[in-house]
Short mmCIF file of C-alpha atoms and ligand atoms in Angstrom, two decimals:
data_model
loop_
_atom_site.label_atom_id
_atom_site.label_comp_id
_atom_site.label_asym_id
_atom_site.label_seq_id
_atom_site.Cartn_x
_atom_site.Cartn_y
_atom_site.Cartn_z
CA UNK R 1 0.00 0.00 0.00
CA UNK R 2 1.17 3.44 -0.81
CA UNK R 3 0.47 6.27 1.38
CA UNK R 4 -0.70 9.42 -0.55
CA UNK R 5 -1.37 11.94 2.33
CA UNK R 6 -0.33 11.69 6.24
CA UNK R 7 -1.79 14.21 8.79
CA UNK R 8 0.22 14.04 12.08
CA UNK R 9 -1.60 15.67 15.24
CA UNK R 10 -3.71 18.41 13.39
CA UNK R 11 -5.28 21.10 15.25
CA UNK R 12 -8.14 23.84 14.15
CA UNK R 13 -8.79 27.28 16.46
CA UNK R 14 -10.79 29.76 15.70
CA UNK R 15 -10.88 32.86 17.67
CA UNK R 16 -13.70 34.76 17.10
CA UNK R 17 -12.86 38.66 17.36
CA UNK R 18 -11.12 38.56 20.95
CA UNK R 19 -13.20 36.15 22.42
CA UNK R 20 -11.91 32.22 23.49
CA UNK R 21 -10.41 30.36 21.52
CA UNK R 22 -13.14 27.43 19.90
CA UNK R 23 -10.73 24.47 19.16
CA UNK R 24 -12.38 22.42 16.68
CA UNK R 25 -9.91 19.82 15.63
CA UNK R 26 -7.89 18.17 19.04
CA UNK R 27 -5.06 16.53 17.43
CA UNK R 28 -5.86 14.05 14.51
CA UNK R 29 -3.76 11.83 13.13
CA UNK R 30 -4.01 9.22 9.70
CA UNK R 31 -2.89 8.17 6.85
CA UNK R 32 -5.06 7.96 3.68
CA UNK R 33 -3.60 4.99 1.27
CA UNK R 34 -4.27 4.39 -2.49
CA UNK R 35 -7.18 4.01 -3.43
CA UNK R 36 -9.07 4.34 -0.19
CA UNK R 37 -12.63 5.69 -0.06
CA UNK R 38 -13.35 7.24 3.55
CA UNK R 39 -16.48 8.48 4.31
CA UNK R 40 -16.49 11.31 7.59
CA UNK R 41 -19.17 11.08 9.55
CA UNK R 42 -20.11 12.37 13.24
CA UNK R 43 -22.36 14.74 14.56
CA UNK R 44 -23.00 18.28 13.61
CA UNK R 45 -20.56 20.84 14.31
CA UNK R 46 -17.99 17.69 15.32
CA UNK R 47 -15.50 19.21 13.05
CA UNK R 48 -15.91 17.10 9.88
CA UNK R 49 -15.60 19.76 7.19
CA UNK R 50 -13.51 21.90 8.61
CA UNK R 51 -10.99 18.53 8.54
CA UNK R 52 -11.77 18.66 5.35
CA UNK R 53 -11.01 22.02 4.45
CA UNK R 54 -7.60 21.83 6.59
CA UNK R 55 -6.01 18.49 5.10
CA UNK R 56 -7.06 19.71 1.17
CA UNK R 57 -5.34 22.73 1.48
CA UNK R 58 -8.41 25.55 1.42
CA UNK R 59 -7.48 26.62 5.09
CA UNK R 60 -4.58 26.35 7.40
CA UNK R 61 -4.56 24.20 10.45
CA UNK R 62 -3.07 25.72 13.56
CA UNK R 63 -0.60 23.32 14.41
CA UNK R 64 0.27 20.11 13.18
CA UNK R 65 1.46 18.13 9.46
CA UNK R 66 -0.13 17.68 6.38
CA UNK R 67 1.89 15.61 4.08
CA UNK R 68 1.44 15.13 0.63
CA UNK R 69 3.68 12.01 -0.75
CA UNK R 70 6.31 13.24 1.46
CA UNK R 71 5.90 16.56 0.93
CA UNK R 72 4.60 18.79 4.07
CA UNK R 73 2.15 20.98 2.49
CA UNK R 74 2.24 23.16 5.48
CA UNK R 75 5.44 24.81 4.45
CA UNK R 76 4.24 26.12 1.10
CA UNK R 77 3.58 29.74 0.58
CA UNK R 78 0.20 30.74 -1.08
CA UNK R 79 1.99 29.90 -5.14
CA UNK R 80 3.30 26.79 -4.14
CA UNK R 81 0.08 25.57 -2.19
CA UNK R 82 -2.15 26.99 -5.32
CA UNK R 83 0.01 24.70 -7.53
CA UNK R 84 -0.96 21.62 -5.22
CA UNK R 85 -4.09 22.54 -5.32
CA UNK R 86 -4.84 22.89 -8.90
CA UNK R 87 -2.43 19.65 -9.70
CA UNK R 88 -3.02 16.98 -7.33
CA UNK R 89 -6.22 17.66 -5.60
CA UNK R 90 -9.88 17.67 -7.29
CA UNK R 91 -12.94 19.16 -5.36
CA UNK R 92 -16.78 17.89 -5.27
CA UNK R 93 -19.35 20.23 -3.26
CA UNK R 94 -22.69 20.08 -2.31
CA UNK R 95 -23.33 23.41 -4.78
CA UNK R 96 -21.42 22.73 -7.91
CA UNK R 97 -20.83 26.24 -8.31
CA UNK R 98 -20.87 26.21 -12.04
CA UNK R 99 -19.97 29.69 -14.35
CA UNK R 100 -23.65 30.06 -15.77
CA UNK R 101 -22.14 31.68 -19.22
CA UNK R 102 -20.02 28.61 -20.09
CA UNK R 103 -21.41 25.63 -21.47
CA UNK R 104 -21.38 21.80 -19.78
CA UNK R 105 -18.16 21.10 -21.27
CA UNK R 106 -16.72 24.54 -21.18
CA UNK R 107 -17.08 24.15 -17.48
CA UNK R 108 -15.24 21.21 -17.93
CA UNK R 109 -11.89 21.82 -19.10
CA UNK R 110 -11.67 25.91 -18.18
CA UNK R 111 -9.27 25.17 -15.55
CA UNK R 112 -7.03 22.52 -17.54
CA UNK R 113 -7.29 25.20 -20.06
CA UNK R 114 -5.97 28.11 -17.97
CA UNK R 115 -3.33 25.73 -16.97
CA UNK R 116 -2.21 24.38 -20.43
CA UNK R 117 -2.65 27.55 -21.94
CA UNK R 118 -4.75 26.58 -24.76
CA UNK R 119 -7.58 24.05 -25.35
CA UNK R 120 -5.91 20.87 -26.81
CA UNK R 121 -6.65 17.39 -28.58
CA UNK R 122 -5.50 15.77 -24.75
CA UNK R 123 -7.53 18.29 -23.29
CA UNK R 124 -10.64 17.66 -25.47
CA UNK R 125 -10.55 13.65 -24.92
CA UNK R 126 -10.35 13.77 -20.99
CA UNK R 127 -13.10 15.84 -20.62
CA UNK R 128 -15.18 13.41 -23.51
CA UNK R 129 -13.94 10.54 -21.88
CA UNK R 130 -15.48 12.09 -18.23
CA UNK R 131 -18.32 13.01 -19.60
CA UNK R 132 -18.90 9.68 -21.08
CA UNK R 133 -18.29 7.73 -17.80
CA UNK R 134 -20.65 10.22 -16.19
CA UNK R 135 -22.98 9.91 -18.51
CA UNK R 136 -23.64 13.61 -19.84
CA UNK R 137 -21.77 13.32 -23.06
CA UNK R 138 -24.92 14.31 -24.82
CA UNK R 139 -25.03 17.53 -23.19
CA UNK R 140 -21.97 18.89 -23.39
CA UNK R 141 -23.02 22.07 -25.27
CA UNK R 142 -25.69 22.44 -23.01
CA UNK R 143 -26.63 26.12 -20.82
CA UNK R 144 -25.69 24.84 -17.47
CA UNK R 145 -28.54 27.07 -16.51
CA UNK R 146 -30.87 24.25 -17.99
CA UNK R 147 -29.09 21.02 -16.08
CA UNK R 148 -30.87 19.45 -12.84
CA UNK R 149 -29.17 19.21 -9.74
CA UNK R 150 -27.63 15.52 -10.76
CA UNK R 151 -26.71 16.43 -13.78
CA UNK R 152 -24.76 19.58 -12.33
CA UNK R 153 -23.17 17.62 -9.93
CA UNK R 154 -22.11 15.20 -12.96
CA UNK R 155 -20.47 18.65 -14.49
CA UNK R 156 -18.56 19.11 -11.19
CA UNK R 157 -17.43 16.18 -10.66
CA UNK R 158 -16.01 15.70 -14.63
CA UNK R 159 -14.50 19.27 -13.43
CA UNK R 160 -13.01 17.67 -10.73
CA UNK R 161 -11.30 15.17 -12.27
CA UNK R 162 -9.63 16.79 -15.05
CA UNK R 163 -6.05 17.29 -13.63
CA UNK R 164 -6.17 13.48 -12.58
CA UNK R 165 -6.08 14.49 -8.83
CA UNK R 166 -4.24 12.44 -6.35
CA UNK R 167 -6.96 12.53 -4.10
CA UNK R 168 -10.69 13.99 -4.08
CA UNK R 169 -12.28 15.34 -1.83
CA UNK R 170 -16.21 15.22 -1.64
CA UNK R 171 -18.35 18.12 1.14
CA UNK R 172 -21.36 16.67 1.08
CA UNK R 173 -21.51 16.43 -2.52
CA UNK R 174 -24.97 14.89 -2.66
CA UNK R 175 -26.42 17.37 0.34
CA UNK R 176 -29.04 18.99 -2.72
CA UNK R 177 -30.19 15.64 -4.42
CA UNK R 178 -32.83 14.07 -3.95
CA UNK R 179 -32.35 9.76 -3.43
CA UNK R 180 -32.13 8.91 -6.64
CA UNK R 181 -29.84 11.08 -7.72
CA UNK R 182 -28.12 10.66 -4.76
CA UNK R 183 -28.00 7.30 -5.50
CA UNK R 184 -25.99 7.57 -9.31
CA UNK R 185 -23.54 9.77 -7.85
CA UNK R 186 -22.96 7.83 -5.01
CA UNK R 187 -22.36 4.88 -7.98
CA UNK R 188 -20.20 7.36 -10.00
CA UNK R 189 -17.89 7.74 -6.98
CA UNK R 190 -17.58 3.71 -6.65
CA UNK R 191 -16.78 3.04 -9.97
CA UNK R 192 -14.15 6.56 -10.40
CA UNK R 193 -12.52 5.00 -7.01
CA UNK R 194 -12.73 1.30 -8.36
CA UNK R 195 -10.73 2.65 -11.26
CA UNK R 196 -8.01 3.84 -8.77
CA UNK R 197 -9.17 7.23 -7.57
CA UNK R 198 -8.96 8.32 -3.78
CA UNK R 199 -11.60 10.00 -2.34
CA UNK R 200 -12.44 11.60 0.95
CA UNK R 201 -16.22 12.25 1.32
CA UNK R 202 -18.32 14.05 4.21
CA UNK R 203 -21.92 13.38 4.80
CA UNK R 204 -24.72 12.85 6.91
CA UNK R 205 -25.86 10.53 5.18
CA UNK R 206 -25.43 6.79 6.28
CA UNK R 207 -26.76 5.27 2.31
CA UNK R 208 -24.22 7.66 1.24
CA UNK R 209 -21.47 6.70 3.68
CA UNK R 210 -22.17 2.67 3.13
CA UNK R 211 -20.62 3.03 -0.50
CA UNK R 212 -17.01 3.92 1.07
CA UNK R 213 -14.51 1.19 1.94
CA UNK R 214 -13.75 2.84 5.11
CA UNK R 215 -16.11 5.47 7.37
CA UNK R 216 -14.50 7.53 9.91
CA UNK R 217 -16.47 8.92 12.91
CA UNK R 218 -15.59 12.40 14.33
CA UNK R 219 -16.67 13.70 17.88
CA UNK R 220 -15.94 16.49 19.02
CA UNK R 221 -12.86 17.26 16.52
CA UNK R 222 -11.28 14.10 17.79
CA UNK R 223 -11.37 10.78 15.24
CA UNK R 224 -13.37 8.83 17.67
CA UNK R 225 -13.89 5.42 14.95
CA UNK R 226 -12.68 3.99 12.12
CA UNK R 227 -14.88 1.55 10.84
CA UNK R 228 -13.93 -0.68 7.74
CA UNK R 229 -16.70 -1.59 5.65
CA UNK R 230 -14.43 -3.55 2.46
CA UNK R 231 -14.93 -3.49 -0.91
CA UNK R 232 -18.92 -1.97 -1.68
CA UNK R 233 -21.25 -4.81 -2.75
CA UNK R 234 -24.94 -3.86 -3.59
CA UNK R 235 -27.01 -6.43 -2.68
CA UNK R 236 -29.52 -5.60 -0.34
CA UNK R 237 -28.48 -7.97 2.62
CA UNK R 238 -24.96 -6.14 2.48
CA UNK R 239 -26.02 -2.43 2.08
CA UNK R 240 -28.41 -3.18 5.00
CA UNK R 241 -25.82 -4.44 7.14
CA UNK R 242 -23.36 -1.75 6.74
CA UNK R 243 -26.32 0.96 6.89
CA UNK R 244 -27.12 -0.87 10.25
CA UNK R 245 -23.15 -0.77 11.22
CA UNK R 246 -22.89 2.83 10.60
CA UNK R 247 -26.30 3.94 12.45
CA UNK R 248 -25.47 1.86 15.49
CA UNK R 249 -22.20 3.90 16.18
CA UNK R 250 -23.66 7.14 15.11
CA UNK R 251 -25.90 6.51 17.75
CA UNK R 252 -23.27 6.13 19.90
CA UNK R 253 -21.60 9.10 19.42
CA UNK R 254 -24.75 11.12 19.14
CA UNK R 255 -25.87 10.12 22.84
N1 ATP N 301 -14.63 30.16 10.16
C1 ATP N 301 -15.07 29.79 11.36
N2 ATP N 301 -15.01 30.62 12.41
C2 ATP N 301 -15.43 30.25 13.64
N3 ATP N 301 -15.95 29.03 13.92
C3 ATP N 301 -16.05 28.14 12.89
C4 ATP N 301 -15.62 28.48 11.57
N4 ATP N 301 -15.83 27.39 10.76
C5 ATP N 301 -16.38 26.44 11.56
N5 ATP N 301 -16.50 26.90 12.82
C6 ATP N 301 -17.04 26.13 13.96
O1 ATP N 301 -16.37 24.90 14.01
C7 ATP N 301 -17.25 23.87 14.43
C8 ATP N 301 -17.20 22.73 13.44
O2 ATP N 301 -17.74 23.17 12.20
P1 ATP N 301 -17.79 22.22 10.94
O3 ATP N 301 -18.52 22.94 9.87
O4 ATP N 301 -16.44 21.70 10.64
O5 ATP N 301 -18.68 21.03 11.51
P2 ATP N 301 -19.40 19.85 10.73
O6 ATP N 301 -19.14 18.61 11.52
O7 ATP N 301 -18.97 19.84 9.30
O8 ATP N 301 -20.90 20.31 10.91
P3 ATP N 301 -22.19 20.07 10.00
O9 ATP N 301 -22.43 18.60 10.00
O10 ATP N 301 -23.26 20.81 10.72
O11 ATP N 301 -21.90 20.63 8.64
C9 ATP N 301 -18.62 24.51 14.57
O12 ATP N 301 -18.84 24.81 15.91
C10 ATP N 301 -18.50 25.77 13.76
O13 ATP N 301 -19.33 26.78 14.26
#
């Protein structure tokens, strides 16, 4: 197994204008491998996307390591950590926050674009080769005004995985779907991780959570659980049992 990222006693504050410090995260540590999918679960306000937030490189943690195959990501100045960003990491939220004036696959490959300078054949067949394993190839000159809320996350998540991210990390990317929906992204995300991909996912959402290989349980900014599900297998008697799994110790925790 190879060990992409490795977070070594991480710590969140916030101090809100003068007043106590609110520590959020208490000093986690982990290791994400390969071709893991980890789902974060735990109560609200437990921490779970601001751990997201702080290992991906959007925020800063207050103490502690973040490293990146090898490479503490923590030392970087704002180019450097905009370069890791945009190179290794891909990210899914629960808005897809598309540019309403581009088109489906304009929204695509702007920011492989931007980075290659020009719109290219290599360019052009990654994003028609996303868009066909997501299924929206036959809207790719589509308004994204016009898309529903599945279809938009399908956009995002093509976006996502343009730069052939290291790892990929999901805030509650299915938050504003309804089940179904919910449902063929949550599929999507198997079969992009089954192909290799590493993914870190939050969500409330136990369904959601059953389709990771691994779900880890915050409480109170502290990684209380780590529960390993294996390799997803849809039949009913399975999905039940790790739905079951993951509601028994979120009950737990939410005591
Ligand atoms: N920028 C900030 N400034 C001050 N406090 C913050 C900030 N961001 C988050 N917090 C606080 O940190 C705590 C954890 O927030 P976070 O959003 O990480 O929790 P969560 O587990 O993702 O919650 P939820 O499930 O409700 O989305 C909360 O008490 C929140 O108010």
């Amino acid at each position: 197994m190879t060990t992409i990222l490795s977070v070594k006693n991480l710590k969140k504050d916030f101090n809100d204008s003068g007043q106590k410090a609110v520590n959020v995260l208490n000093g986690i540590s982990f290791d994400v491998e390969e071709a893991d999918f980890i789902a974060i679960m735990g109560p609200s306000g437990s921490g779970k996307s601001t751990l997201l937030y702080n290992i991906s490189g959007m925020d800063q943690p207050s103490s502690g390591e973040v490293v990146l195959e090898g490479q503490n990501i923590g030392g970087l100045n704002q180019v450097e950590l905009a370069d890791v960003r945009l190179h290794k990491f891909g990210y899914v939220f629960q808005q897809p926050h598309l540019i309403p004036s581009l088109t489906v696959k304009e929204n695509i490959i702007l920011a492989a674009s931007i980075r290659n300078k020009k719109v290219d054949s290599v360019i052009d067949e990654k994003a028609k080769n996303l868009m066909e394993l997501t299924g929206i190839n036959e809207l790719a000159d589509r308004d994204t005004m016009s898309l529903s809320g599945g279809q938009a996350q399908r956009v995002s998540i093509c976006r996502s995985f343009m730069n052939d991210p290291k790892l990929v990390f999901a805030d509650e990317p299915t938050g504003s779907l309804n089940s179904k929906s919910s449902e063929a992204i949550m599929n999507l995300f198997v079969d992009i991780n089954q192909k290799g991909s590493t993914i870190m996912i939050v969500t409330h959402d136990p369904l959601v959570a059953a389709k990771a290989n691994q779900v880890w349980f915050l409480l109170d900014g502290v990684l209380y659980q780590k529960e390993r599900l294996g390799p997803w297998d849809k039949s009913q008697a399975s999905v039940m049992a790790r739905k079951n799994k993951i509601n028994d110790i979120m009950s737990e925790i939410e005591v």
